[in-house]
Coordinates of C-alpha atoms in Angstrom, one line a residue:
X1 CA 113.3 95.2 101.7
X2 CA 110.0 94.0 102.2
X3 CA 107.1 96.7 102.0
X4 CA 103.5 96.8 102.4
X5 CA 100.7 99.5 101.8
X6 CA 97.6 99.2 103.8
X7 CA 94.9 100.4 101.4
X8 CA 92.4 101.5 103.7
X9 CA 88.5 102.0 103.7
X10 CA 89.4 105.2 105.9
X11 CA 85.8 106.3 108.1
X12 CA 85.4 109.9 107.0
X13 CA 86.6 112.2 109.7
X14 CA 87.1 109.6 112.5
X15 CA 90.3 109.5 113.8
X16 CA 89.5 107.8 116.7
X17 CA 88.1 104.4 114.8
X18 CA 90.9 104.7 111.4
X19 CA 93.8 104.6 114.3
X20 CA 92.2 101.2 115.5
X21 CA 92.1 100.4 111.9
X22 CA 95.5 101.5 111.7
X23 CA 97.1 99.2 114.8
X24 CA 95.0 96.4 113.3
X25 CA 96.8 96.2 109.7
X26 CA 100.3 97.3 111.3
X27 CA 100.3 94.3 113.8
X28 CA 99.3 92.3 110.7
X29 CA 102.4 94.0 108.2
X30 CA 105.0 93.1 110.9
X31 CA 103.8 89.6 111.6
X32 CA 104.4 89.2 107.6
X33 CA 108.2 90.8 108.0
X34 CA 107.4 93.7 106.6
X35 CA 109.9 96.5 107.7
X36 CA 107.9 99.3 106.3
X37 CA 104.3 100.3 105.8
X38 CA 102.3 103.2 104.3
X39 CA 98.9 104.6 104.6
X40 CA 96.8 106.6 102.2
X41 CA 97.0 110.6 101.9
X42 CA 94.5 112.3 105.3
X43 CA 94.9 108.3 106.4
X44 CA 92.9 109.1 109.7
X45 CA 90.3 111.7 108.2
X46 CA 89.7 111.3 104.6
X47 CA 90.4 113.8 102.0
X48 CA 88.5 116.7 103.8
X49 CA 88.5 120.4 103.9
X50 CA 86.7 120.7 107.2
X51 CA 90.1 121.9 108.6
X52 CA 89.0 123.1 111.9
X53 CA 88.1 119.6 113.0
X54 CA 91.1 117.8 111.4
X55 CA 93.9 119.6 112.1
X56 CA 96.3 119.6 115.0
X57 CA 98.9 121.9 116.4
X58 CA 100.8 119.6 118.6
X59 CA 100.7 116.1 116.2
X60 CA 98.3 114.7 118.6
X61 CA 97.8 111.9 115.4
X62 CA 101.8 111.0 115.7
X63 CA 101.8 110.3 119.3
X64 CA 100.1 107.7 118.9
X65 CA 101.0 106.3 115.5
X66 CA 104.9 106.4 117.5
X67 CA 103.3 104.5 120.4
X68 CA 102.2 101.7 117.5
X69 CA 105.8 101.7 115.7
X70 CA 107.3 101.5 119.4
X71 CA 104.8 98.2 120.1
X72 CA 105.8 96.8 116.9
X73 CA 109.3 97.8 115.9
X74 CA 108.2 98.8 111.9
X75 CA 108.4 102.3 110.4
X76 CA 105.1 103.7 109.2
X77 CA 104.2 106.8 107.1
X78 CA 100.8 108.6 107.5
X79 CA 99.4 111.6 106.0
X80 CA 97.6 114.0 108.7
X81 CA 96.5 118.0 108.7
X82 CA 98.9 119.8 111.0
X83 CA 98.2 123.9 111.7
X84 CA 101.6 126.2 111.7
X85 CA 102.2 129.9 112.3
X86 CA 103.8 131.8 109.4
X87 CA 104.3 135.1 109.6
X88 CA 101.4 135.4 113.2
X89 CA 99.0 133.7 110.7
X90 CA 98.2 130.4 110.9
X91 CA 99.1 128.1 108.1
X92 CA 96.9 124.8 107.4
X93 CA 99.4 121.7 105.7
X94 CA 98.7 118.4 104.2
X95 CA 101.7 116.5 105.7
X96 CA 103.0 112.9 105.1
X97 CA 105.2 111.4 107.7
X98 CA 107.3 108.8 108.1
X99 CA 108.2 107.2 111.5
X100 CA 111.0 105.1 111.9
X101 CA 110.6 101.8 113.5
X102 CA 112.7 103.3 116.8
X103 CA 110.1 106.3 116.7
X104 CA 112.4 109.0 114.7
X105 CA 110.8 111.2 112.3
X106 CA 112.4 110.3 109.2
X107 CA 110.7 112.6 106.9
X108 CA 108.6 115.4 106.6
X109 CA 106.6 116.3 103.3
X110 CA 104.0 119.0 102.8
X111 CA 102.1 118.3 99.6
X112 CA 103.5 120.1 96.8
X113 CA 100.8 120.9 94.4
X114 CA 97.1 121.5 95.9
X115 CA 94.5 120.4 93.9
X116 CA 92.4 123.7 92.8
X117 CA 89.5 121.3 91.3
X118 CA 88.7 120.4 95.0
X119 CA 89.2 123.5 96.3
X120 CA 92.4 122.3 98.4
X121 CA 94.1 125.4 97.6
X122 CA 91.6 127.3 99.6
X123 CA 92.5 125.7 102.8
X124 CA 95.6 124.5 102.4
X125 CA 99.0 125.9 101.8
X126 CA 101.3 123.9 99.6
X127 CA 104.7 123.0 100.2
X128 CA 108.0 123.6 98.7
X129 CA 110.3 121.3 99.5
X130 CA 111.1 117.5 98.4
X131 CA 111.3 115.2 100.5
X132 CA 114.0 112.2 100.8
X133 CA 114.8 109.6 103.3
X134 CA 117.3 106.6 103.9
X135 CA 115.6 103.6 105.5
X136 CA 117.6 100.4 105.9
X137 CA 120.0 101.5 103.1
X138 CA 117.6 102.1 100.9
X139 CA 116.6 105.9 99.3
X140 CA 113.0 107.0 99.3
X141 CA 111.1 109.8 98.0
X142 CA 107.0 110.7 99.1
X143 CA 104.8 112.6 97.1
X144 CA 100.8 113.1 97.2
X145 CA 97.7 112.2 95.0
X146 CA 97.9 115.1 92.7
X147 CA 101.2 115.4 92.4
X148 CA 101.7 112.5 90.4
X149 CA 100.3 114.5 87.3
X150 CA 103.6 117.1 87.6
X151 CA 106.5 114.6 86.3
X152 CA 109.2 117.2 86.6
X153 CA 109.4 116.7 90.8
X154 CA 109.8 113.1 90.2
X155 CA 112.7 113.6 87.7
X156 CA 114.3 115.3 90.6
X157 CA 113.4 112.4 93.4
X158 CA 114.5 110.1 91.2
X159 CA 118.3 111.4 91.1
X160 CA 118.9 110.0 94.3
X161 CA 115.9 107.9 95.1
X162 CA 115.3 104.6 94.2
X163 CA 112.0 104.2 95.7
X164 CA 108.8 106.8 95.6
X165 CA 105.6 106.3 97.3
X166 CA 102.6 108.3 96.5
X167 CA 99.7 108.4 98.8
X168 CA 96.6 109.2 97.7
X169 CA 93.0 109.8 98.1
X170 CA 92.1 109.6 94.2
X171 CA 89.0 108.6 93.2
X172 CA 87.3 105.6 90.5
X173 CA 85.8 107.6 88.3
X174 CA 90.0 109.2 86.9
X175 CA 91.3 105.4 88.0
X176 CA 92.6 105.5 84.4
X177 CA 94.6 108.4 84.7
X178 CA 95.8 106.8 88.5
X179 CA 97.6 103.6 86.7
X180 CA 98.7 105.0 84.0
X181 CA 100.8 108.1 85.5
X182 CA 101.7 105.3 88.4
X183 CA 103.6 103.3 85.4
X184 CA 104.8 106.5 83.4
X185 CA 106.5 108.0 86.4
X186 CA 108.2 104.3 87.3
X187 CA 109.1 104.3 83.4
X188 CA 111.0 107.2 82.4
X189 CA 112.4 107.8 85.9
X190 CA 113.5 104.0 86.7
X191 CA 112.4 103.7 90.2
X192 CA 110.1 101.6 92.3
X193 CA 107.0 103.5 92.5
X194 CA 104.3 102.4 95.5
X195 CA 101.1 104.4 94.9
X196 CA 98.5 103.6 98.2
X197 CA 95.0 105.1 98.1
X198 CA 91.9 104.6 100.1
X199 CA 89.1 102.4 98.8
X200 CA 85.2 102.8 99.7
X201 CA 82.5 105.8 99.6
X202 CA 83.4 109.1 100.9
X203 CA 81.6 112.4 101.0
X204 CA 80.0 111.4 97.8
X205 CA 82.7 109.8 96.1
X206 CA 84.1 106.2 95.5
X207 CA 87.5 104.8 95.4
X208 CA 88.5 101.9 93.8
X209 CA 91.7 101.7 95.5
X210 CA 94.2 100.2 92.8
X211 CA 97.0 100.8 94.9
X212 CA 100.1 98.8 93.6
X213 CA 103.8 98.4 92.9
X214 CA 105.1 99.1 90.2
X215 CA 108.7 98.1 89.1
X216 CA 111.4 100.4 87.2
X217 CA 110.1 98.9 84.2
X218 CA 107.1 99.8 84.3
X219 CA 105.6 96.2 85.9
X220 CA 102.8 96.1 87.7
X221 CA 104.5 93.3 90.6
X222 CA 100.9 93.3 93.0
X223 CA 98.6 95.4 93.1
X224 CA 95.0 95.5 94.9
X225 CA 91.4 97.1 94.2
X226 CA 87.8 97.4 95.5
X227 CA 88.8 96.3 99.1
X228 CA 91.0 97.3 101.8
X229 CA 93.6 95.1 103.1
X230 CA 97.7 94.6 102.4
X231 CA 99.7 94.9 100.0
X232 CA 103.4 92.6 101.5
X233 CA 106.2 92.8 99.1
X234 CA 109.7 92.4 98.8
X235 CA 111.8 95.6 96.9
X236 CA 114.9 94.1 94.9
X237 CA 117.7 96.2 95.4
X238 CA 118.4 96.2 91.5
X239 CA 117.1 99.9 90.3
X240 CA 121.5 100.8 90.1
X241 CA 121.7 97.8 88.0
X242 CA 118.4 98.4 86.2
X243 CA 119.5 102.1 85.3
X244 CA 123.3 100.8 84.0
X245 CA 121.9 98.5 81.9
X246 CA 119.6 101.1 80.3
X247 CA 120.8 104.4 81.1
X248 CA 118.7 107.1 80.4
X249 CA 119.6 109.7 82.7
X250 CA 122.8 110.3 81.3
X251 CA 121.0 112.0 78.2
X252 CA 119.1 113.9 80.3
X253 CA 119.8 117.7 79.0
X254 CA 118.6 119.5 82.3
X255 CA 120.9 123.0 81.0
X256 CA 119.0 123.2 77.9
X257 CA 116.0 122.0 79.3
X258 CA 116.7 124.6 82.1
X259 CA 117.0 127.5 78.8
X260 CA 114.3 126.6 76.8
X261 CA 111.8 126.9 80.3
X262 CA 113.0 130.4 80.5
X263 CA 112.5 131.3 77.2
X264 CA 109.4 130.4 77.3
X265 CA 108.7 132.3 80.3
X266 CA 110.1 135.6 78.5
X267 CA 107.9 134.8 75.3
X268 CA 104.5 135.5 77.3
X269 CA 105.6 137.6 79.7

């Protein structure tokens, strides 16, 4: 399968002008047979906590991401901020989408873990659900940005999925910490892992991009930083093969791992 991930230099809370962006780079990802591309976390807004300007209530962001996949016939995921009633209060989510190249929603994925440090979890309500997808026979798993420092979801991805993406908006000055989790999490859960951030200034803050692949052996296969553009590569469908030849998961003690968490739990409760 041929993939691509558009690291983009997204224009902070401009929709209007990242969408043009957008059609630009997913014209360009099909012309180069790609089947499949993904945008950063917030691809249309930047990582922002201004929620009353970003959200939506009605996806306003994938209607027209849809009429793009529709022109161009390749599945696309985006991150956007969509507003939910729970309970007759209203609920603010950082979503990532997936569109399939005939317009379907494929997935659905509300970030996980929000990231206290930035004060997402005062905005924001986090998910609780992972999210998996089959795309041209192939299994796929999305996370977001901070989520790649909580390993234990991706152990739980990886049981079925051969690929995970992480979107991101993570910034230069923790890059290290970026490329190193990226190759942990392909490591010790064999997969494919496709981490896509944003690149450029933002509120303050720069990102250096470093999006890559990264193979189930912890290769770096292409990778791209300090510009936005395309990432186009093609996905072996070897990670069965990779995992028989070095099986790991079979070890896996998830009933004593399981204990031990909860008698941990007891000990400081």
């Amino acid at each position: 399968m041929r993939v691509a991930l558009c690291q983009l230099d997204i224009a902070w809370e401009d929709k209007k002008v990242n969408l043009e962006q957008a059609k630009v780079y997913i014209e360009e990802a099909k012309a180069e047979g790609a089947e499949i591309v993904f945008f950063p976390e917030m691809s249309f807004t930047g990582f922002s906590m201004n929620v009353n300007l970003i959200k939506e209530e009605h996806g306003e962001t994938l209607k027209e991401v849809r009429e793009i996949v529709a022109a161009n016939q390749i599945a696309v995921g985006i991150g956007w901020v969509k507003a939910e009633e729970t309970g007759g209060q209203e609920a603010i989510k950082n979503f990532y989408t997936v569109i399939g190249s005939q317009g379907e929603i494929l997935s659905n994925y509300v970030k996980i873990h929000s990231f206290h440090y930035a004060g997402e979890d005062k905005y924001f309500t986090s998910g609780n659900r992972i999210a998996l997808f089959e795309y041209r026979e192939r299994m796929f798993s999305t996370f977001l940005c901070y989520d790649l420092r909580f390993p234990e979801i991706f152990e739980i991805a990886s049981r079925r999925a051969e690929i995970i993406v992480v979107p991101a908006n993570w910034p230069q000055s923790r890059k290290e910490h970026w490329t190193t989790l990226l190759r942990a999490r392909a490591i010790e859960n064999q997969v494919y892992i496709l981490g896509v951030n944003c690149v450029g200034e933002k509120a303050g803050l720069y990102f250096s991009g470093d999006s890559r692949i990264i193979d189930p052996n912890g290769n770096v296969m292409s990778s791209l930083a300090d510009q936005d553009g395309l990432i186009i590569l093609d996905i072996p469908d070897n990670t069965a093969k990779i995992r028989e030849g070095f099986p790991i998961k079979q070890d896996r003690r998830q009933e004593l791992y399981h204990k031990l968490s909860q008698e941990m739990i007891g000990n400081f409760k």
